[in-house]
PDB file of C-alpha atoms in Angstrom:
ATOM      1  CA  GLY A   1     152.635 184.250  42.440  1.00  0.00           C
ATOM      2  CA  GLY A   2     148.933 184.710  41.768  1.00  0.00           C
ATOM      3  CA  ALA A   3     146.672 181.658  42.223  1.00  0.00           C
ATOM      4  CA  TRP A   4     149.371 179.198  42.292  1.00  0.00           C
ATOM      5  CA  PRO A   5     150.108 179.321  46.147  1.00  0.00           C
ATOM      6  CA  PHE A   6     146.686 178.321  46.621  1.00  0.00           C
ATOM      7  CA  LEU A   7     146.450 175.653  44.000  1.00  0.00           C
ATOM      8  CA  VAL A   8     149.693 173.867  45.527  1.00  0.00           C
ATOM      9  CA  GLY A   9     148.268 174.240  49.202  1.00  0.00           C
ATOM     10  CA  GLY A  10     144.814 172.763  47.999  1.00  0.00           C
ATOM     11  CA  VAL A  11     146.758 169.762  46.298  1.00  0.00           C
ATOM     12  CA  ILE A  12     148.812 169.118  49.479  1.00  0.00           C
ATOM     13  CA  CYS A  13     145.786 169.190  51.716  1.00  0.00           C
ATOM     14  CA  ARG A  14     143.856 166.962  49.321  1.00  0.00           C
ATOM     15  CA  LEU A  15     146.782 164.472  49.231  1.00  0.00           C
ATOM     16  CA  LYS A  16     147.232 164.653  53.189  1.00  0.00           C
ATOM     17  CA  LYS A  17     143.375 164.342  53.616  1.00  0.00           C
ATOM     18  CA  SER A  18     143.322 161.237  51.451  1.00  0.00           C
ATOM     19  CA  ASN A  19     146.176 159.685  53.042  1.00  0.00           C
ATOM     20  CA  ILE A  20     148.353 159.822  49.957  1.00  0.00           C
ATOM     21  CA  TYR A  21     152.158 159.677  50.210  1.00  0.00           C
ATOM     22  CA  CYS A  22     153.496 163.392  49.930  1.00  0.00           C
ATOM     23  CA  GLY A  23     157.100 163.460  50.905  1.00  0.00           C
ATOM     24  CA  PRO A  24     160.293 165.404  50.137  1.00  0.00           C
ATOM     25  CA  ASP A  25     160.631 163.694  46.481  1.00  0.00           C
ATOM     26  CA  VAL A  26     156.950 164.181  45.535  1.00  0.00           C
ATOM     27  CA  LEU A  27     156.774 167.780  46.873  1.00  0.00           C
ATOM     28  CA  HIS A  28     159.787 168.889  44.899  1.00  0.00           C
ATOM     29  CA  PHE A  29     157.865 168.051  41.894  1.00  0.00           C
ATOM     30  CA  ILE A  30     155.006 169.908  43.207  1.00  0.00           C
ATOM     31  CA  LEU A  31     156.842 172.992  44.133  1.00  0.00           C
ATOM     32  CA  PHE A  32     159.196 173.629  41.382  1.00  0.00           C
ATOM     33  CA  ASP A  33     157.556 172.439  38.146  1.00  0.00           C
ATOM     34  CA  ARG A  34     154.247 173.197  37.178  1.00  0.00           C
ATOM     35  CA  LYS A  35     153.905 170.813  34.591  1.00  0.00           C
ATOM     36  CA  GLU A  36     154.854 168.024  36.810  1.00  0.00           C
ATOM     37  CA  MET A  37     152.488 169.251  39.463  1.00  0.00           C
ATOM     38  CA  MET A  38     149.434 169.302  36.895  1.00  0.00           C
ATOM     39  CA  ASN A  39     150.638 165.778  35.826  1.00  0.00           C
ATOM     40  CA  PHE A  40     150.620 164.749  39.513  1.00  0.00           C
ATOM     41  CA  TYR A  41     147.283 166.136  40.530  1.00  0.00           C
ATOM     42  CA  SER A  42     145.900 164.399  37.623  1.00  0.00           C
ATOM     43  CA  LEU A  43     147.404 161.227  38.827  1.00  0.00           C
ATOM     44  CA  GLN A  44     145.509 161.438  41.987  1.00  0.00           C
ATOM     45  CA  SER A  45     142.126 161.869  40.388  1.00  0.00           C
ATOM     46  CA  ASP A  46     139.694 158.973  40.006  1.00  0.00           C
ATOM     47  CA  LYS A  47     140.327 158.856  35.976  1.00  0.00           C
ATOM     48  CA  ASN A  48     140.006 155.217  34.693  1.00  0.00           C
ATOM     49  CA  LEU A  49     143.110 154.327  32.932  1.00  0.00           C
ATOM     50  CA  LEU A  50     141.626 151.638  30.805  1.00  0.00           C
ATOM     51  CA  LYS A  51     140.338 152.651  27.302  1.00  0.00           C
ATOM     52  CA  ASN A  52     137.366 151.340  25.256  1.00  0.00           C
ATOM     53  CA  ILE A  53     136.132 149.843  28.288  1.00  0.00           C
ATOM     54  CA  ASN A  54     132.927 148.381  26.683  1.00  0.00           C
ATOM     55  CA  LEU A  55     133.933 147.774  23.253  1.00  0.00           C
ATOM     56  CA  ALA A  56     132.138 150.263  21.504  1.00  0.00           C
ATOM     57  CA  ASP A  57     135.012 151.167  19.149  1.00  0.00           C
ATOM     58  CA  LYS A  58     135.742 147.733  17.234  1.00  0.00           C
ATOM     59  CA  ILE A  59     138.449 147.180  14.591  1.00  0.00           C
ATOM     60  CA  SER A  60     138.252 143.689  12.876  1.00  0.00           C
ATOM     61  CA  GLY A  61     140.705 141.883  10.906  1.00  0.00           C
ATOM     62  CA  ASN A  62     143.432 139.057  11.026  1.00  0.00           C
ATOM     63  CA  LEU A  63     146.330 140.064  12.657  1.00  0.00           C
ATOM     64  CA  SER A  64     149.756 138.226  11.220  1.00  0.00           C
ATOM     65  CA  GLY A  65     152.122 136.511  13.320  1.00  0.00           C
ATOM     66  CA  GLU A  66     149.871 136.241  16.722  1.00  0.00           C
ATOM     67  CA  GLU A  67     148.416 132.715  16.951  1.00  0.00           C
ATOM     68  CA  ASN A  68     144.570 132.771  17.912  1.00  0.00           C
ATOM     69  CA  PHE A  69     144.677 136.616  17.500  1.00  0.00           C
ATOM     70  CA  GLN A  70     141.676 137.185  15.091  1.00  0.00           C
ATOM     71  CA  VAL A  71     140.093 140.404  16.032  1.00  0.00           C
ATOM     72  CA  THR A  72     141.186 143.417  17.452  1.00  0.00           C
ATOM     73  CA  TYR A  73     139.402 146.559  19.429  1.00  0.00           C
ATOM     74  CA  LYS A  74     140.752 149.801  19.950  1.00  0.00           C
ATOM     75  CA  ASN A  75     143.389 149.708  23.116  1.00  0.00           C
ATOM     76  CA  TRP A  76     142.489 145.648  23.596  1.00  0.00           C
ATOM     77  CA  MET A  77     144.394 142.617  22.543  1.00  0.00           C
ATOM     78  CA  ASP A  78     141.773 140.213  21.905  1.00  0.00           C
ATOM     79  CA  TYR A  79     143.093 136.419  22.025  1.00  0.00           C
ATOM     80  CA  ARG A  80     139.915 134.740  20.836  1.00  0.00           C
ATOM     81  CA  GLY A  81     137.806 137.163  18.860  1.00  0.00           C
ATOM     82  CA  ASP A  82     134.482 136.382  19.902  1.00  0.00           C
ATOM     83  CA  TRP A  83     133.087 139.276  22.233  1.00  0.00           C
ATOM     84  CA  ARG A  84     130.036 140.856  21.444  1.00  0.00           C
ATOM     85  CA  ILE A  85     128.638 144.209  22.805  1.00  0.00           C
ATOM     86  CA  GLU A  86     124.777 144.027  23.535  1.00  0.00           C
ATOM     87  CA  LYS A  87     122.293 146.283  25.818  1.00  0.00           C
ATOM     88  CA  HIS A  88     121.629 144.161  28.874  1.00  0.00           C
ATOM     89  CA  VAL A  89     120.179 141.452  27.008  1.00  0.00           C
ATOM     90  CA  GLY A  90     118.500 138.539  29.537  1.00  0.00           C
ATOM     91  CA  CYS A  91     119.292 140.514  32.615  1.00  0.00           C
ATOM     92  CA  ASP A  92     118.477 143.803  34.657  1.00  0.00           C
ATOM     93  CA  ASP A  93     119.157 147.058  33.290  1.00  0.00           C
ATOM     94  CA  TRP A  94     122.559 148.561  33.983  1.00  0.00           C
ATOM     95  CA  PRO A  95     123.028 149.931  37.618  1.00  0.00           C
ATOM     96  CA  PRO A  96     122.577 153.502  38.130  1.00  0.00           C
ATOM     97  CA  GLU A  97     126.022 153.519  39.926  1.00  0.00           C
ATOM     98  CA  ALA A  98     127.849 152.560  36.770  1.00  0.00           C
ATOM     99  CA  GLY A  99     127.035 156.130  35.133  1.00  0.00           C
ATOM    100  CA  PHE A 100     125.896 156.530  31.501  1.00  0.00           C
ATOM    101  CA  VAL A 101     127.037 153.776  29.111  1.00  0.00           C
ATOM    102  CA  ASN A 102     125.977 152.523  25.689  1.00  0.00           C
ATOM    103  CA  TYR A 103     126.694 148.833  25.807  1.00  0.00           C
ATOM    104  CA  ASN A 104     128.103 145.967  28.054  1.00  0.00           C
ATOM    105  CA  THR A 105     130.431 143.269  26.753  1.00  0.00           C
ATOM    106  CA  VAL A 106     129.370 139.669  26.593  1.00  0.00           C
ATOM    107  CA  THR A 107     131.085 136.407  26.331  1.00  0.00           C
ATOM    108  CA  SER A 108     130.633 133.044  24.738  1.00  0.00           C
ATOM    109  CA  TYR A 109     130.755 129.199  25.205  1.00  0.00           C
ATOM    110  CA  HIS A 110     134.636 129.412  25.091  1.00  0.00           C
ATOM    111  CA  ARG A 111     136.892 131.144  27.322  1.00  0.00           C
ATOM    112  CA  CYS A 112     136.939 134.774  25.656  1.00  0.00           C
ATOM    113  CA  LYS A 113     140.263 136.592  26.930  1.00  0.00           C
ATOM    114  CA  ARG A 114     141.368 140.030  26.412  1.00  0.00           C
ATOM    115  CA  SER A 115     144.040 142.250  27.658  1.00  0.00           C
ATOM    116  CA  GLN A 116     145.043 146.035  27.532  1.00  0.00           C
ATOM    117  CA  LYS A 117     148.583 147.508  28.545  1.00  0.00           C
ATOM    118  CA  VAL A 118     148.733 150.763  30.660  1.00  0.00           C
ATOM    119  CA  ASP A 119     151.575 152.876  30.508  1.00  0.00           C
ATOM    120  CA  LEU A 120     151.731 154.917  33.832  1.00  0.00           C
ATOM    121  CA  SER A 121     154.378 157.501  32.542  1.00  0.00           C
ATOM    122  CA  LYS A 122     151.855 158.634  29.854  1.00  0.00           C
ATOM    123  CA  TRP A 123     149.767 160.097  33.044  1.00  0.00           C
ATOM    124  CA  TYR A 124     152.882 161.048  35.139  1.00  0.00           C
ATOM    125  CA  PRO A 125     155.998 161.282  33.031  1.00  0.00           C
ATOM    126  CA  SER A 126     158.373 161.147  36.239  1.00  0.00           C
ATOM    127  CA  ILE A 127     156.675 158.296  38.032  1.00  0.00           C
ATOM    128  CA  GLY A 128     159.500 156.107  36.910  1.00  0.00           C
ATOM    129  CA  SER A 129     161.994 158.012  39.304  1.00  0.00           C
ATOM    130  CA  LEU A 130     159.159 157.647  42.009  1.00  0.00           C
ATOM    131  CA  LEU A 131     159.249 153.943  41.669  1.00  0.00           C
ATOM    132  CA  GLU A 132     163.030 153.869  42.017  1.00  0.00           C
ATOM    133  CA  SER A 133     162.984 155.595  45.094  1.00  0.00           C
ATOM    134  CA  GLY A 134     161.008 152.698  46.627  1.00  0.00           C
ATOM    135  CA  LEU A 135     157.260 154.172  46.429  1.00  0.00           C
ATOM    136  CA  LYS A 136     154.235 151.924  45.612  1.00  0.00           C
ATOM    137  CA  ILE A 137     151.509 152.054  43.295  1.00  0.00           C
ATOM    138  CA  ARG A 138     147.945 151.452  44.595  1.00  0.00           C
ATOM    139  CA  VAL A 139     145.827 150.094  42.426  1.00  0.00           C
ATOM    140  CA  SER A 140     142.056 150.226  42.766  1.00  0.00           C
ATOM    141  CA  TRP A 141     139.855 148.383  40.526  1.00  0.00           C
ATOM    142  CA  HIS A 142     136.136 147.579  39.898  1.00  0.00           C
ATOM    143  CA  VAL A 143     133.791 145.939  37.337  1.00  0.00           C
ATOM    144  CA  TRP A 144     130.014 144.990  36.963  1.00  0.00           C
ATOM    145  CA  VAL A 145     129.206 141.551  36.274  1.00  0.00           C
ATOM    146  CA  ALA A 146     126.239 139.546  35.607  1.00  0.00           C
ATOM    147  CA  ALA A 147     124.889 136.262  34.007  1.00  0.00           C
ATOM    148  CA  ARG A 148     121.630 135.601  31.781  1.00  0.00           C
ATOM    149  CA  TYR A 149     118.575 134.863  33.875  1.00  0.00           C
ATOM    150  CA  ASP A 150     118.914 130.865  32.413  1.00  0.00           C
ATOM    151  CA  CYS A 151     122.590 130.572  32.267  1.00  0.00           C
ATOM    152  CA  HIS A 152     125.392 130.769  34.906  1.00  0.00           C
ATOM    153  CA  SER A 153     128.601 131.744  33.985  1.00  0.00           C
ATOM    154  CA  TYR A 154     132.352 132.425  35.338  1.00  0.00           C
ATOM    155  CA  TYR A 155     134.493 135.635  35.177  1.00  0.00           C
ATOM    156  CA  GLU A 156     138.333 136.605  35.968  1.00  0.00           C
ATOM    157  CA  ALA A 157     140.242 139.246  36.089  1.00  0.00           C
ATOM    158  CA  LYS A 158     143.993 139.658  36.485  1.00  0.00           C
ATOM    159  CA  LEU A 159     146.906 142.502  36.812  1.00  0.00           C
ATOM    160  CA  SER A 160     150.463 141.709  35.814  1.00  0.00           C
ATOM    161  CA  TYR A 161     153.456 143.864  35.846  1.00  0.00           C
ATOM    162  CA  ALA A 162     157.205 143.457  36.317  1.00  0.00           C
ATOM    163  CA  GLY A 163     158.329 143.595  39.961  1.00  0.00           C
ATOM    164  CA  HIS A 164     161.831 143.799  41.542  1.00  0.00           C
ATOM    165  CA  ASN A 165     161.648 140.121  41.779  1.00  0.00           C
ATOM    166  CA  GLY A 166     160.239 139.114  38.130  1.00  0.00           C
ATOM    167  CA  ASN A 167     157.109 139.099  36.789  1.00  0.00           C
ATOM    168  CA  GLU A 168     154.072 139.412  39.113  1.00  0.00           C
ATOM    169  CA  GLU A 169     150.731 138.502  38.856  1.00  0.00           C
ATOM    170  CA  VAL A 170     147.691 139.617  40.799  1.00  0.00           C
ATOM    171  CA  GLU A 171     144.505 137.851  41.023  1.00  0.00           C
ATOM    172  CA  LEU A 172     141.422 140.690  41.029  1.00  0.00           C
ATOM    173  CA  ALA A 173     138.516 138.458  40.472  1.00  0.00           C
ATOM    174  CA  SER A 174     137.520 134.924  40.352  1.00  0.00           C
ATOM    175  CA  GLU A 175     133.706 134.644  40.202  1.00  0.00           C
ATOM    176  CA  GLU A 176     131.071 132.160  39.630  1.00  0.00           C
ATOM    177  CA  ILE A 177     128.019 134.265  38.612  1.00  0.00           C
ATOM    178  CA  PRO A 178     124.539 132.419  39.127  1.00  0.00           C
ATOM    179  CA  ALA A 179     121.953 132.562  36.623  1.00  0.00           C
ATOM    180  CA  GLY A 180     119.945 135.501  37.556  1.00  0.00           C
ATOM    181  CA  LYS A 181     119.141 139.252  36.564  1.00  0.00           C
ATOM    182  CA  GLU A 182     121.106 141.257  38.932  1.00  0.00           C
ATOM    183  CA  TRP A 183     124.316 143.124  38.302  1.00  0.00           C
ATOM    184  CA  LYS A 184     127.160 142.315  40.990  1.00  0.00           C
ATOM    185  CA  LYS A 185     130.197 145.034  41.397  1.00  0.00           C
ATOM    186  CA  LEU A 186     133.499 143.376  42.227  1.00  0.00           C
ATOM    187  CA  THR A 187     136.059 145.765  43.898  1.00  0.00           C
ATOM    188  CA  GLY A 188     139.353 145.375  45.184  1.00  0.00           C
ATOM    189  CA  THR A 189     142.708 147.667  46.146  1.00  0.00           C
ATOM    190  CA  HIS A 190     146.326 146.325  45.797  1.00  0.00           C
ATOM    191  CA  ASP A 191     149.550 147.980  46.433  1.00  0.00           C
ATOM    192  CA  LEU A 192     152.301 147.020  43.672  1.00  0.00           C
ATOM    193  CA  GLU A 193     156.046 147.359  43.932  1.00  0.00           C
ATOM    194  CA  MET A 194     156.778 147.844  40.319  1.00  0.00           C
ATOM    195  CA  LYS A 195     160.100 147.894  38.429  1.00  0.00           C
ATOM    196  CA  ASP A 196     158.833 149.731  35.444  1.00  0.00           C
ATOM    197  CA  THR A 197     155.717 151.682  34.496  1.00  0.00           C
ATOM    198  CA  THR A 198     153.646 149.342  32.436  1.00  0.00           C
ATOM    199  CA  LEU A 199     150.469 147.152  34.180  1.00  0.00           C
ATOM    200  CA  ILE A 200     148.854 144.721  31.827  1.00  0.00           C
ATOM    201  CA  TYR A 201     144.724 144.306  32.723  1.00  0.00           C
ATOM    202  CA  SER A 202     143.326 141.167  31.333  1.00  0.00           C
ATOM    203  CA  ASP A 203     140.061 139.573  31.746  1.00  0.00           C
ATOM    204  CA  MET A 204     138.342 136.599  30.885  1.00  0.00           C
ATOM    205  CA  GLY A 205     134.552 135.220  30.570  1.00  0.00           C
ATOM    206  CA  VAL A 206     132.746 131.831  29.532  1.00  0.00           C
ATOM    207  CA  ASP A 207     129.357 130.528  30.205  1.00  0.00           C
ATOM    208  CA  ARG A 208     129.071 127.394  32.220  1.00  0.00           C
ATOM    209  CA  LYS A 209     126.373 125.660  30.314  1.00  0.00           C
ATOM    210  CA  PHE A 210     128.695 125.848  27.027  1.00  0.00           C
ATOM    211  CA  TRP A 211     125.422 126.873  24.817  1.00  0.00           C
ATOM    212  CA  ALA A 212     126.280 127.984  21.348  1.00  0.00           C
ATOM    213  CA  GLY A 213     126.074 131.673  21.135  1.00  0.00           C
ATOM    214  CA  HIS A 214     126.621 134.700  23.846  1.00  0.00           C
ATOM    215  CA  TYR A 215     125.381 133.328  26.980  1.00  0.00           C
ATOM    216  CA  GLY A 216     128.609 133.677  28.924  1.00  0.00           C
ATOM    217  CA  ALA A 217     129.662 136.687  31.722  1.00  0.00           C
ATOM    218  CA  LYS A 218     128.264 139.948  30.944  1.00  0.00           C
ATOM    219  CA  ILE A 219     130.869 142.781  31.912  1.00  0.00           C
ATOM    220  CA  LEU A 220     130.465 146.394  32.499  1.00  0.00           C
ATOM    221  CA  SER A 221     133.056 149.012  32.823  1.00  0.00           C
ATOM    222  CA  PRO A 222     136.009 147.913  34.019  1.00  0.00           C
ATOM    223  CA  THR A 223     137.889 150.385  35.867  1.00  0.00           C
ATOM    224  CA  ILE A 224     141.393 150.763  37.375  1.00  0.00           C
ATOM    225  CA  THR A 225     142.684 153.970  39.059  1.00  0.00           C
ATOM    226  CA  ILE A 226     146.018 154.597  40.868  1.00  0.00           C
ATOM    227  CA  ARG A 227     147.678 156.425  43.768  1.00  0.00           C
ATOM    228  CA  ILE A 228     151.168 156.806  45.069  1.00  0.00           C
ATOM    229  CA  VAL A 229     151.930 155.425  48.605  1.00  0.00           C
ATOM    230  CA  LYS A 230     154.754 154.564  50.804  1.00  0.00           C
TER     231      LYS A 230
END
């Protein structure tokens, strides 16, 4: 009663207009469970599933039992411990399209690598049932990258998950970044047939002149969002 039918109708129209899967199994959740419906509505939004994307929240220290695992940032596993945060040093100001940010990250003369686990069930508790029924997860991804004006660099990003045929890996980016000042937006979309609800996002950067210090790839606001599709 009340506004609920209008809310449900609005969600269904939005899903169909966006060409998002809206079959009987999904409609069951929407029509008969308000909590699930609200989770589903949230899942279809453009909310970034990655946390602490520019490493502003840092926790330093050695962690036992993890080789080459020296420093960790909240929500990230950092396998090198040599990431830094800065304010667009040696390059253009951040692009307006990136929105409000306080920092970008920058890499060093060795391969700085980090990863973050994303549990999709925290956004939609019943997503496991939908995956078992054969539905796919459409992952949309983007990030801004730049190099210093005097040092070219390299950046790569990957997405890994458990598929029906074992562990799967999707290459999101493998980008040589020429020396310069401009930020470049890398973007892509991938449909995943997932066996469980965990995605692992990882990226890496390095400078190509191997200068001591932090002259490597500059990275701004990596973002992943998801949709349910046939």
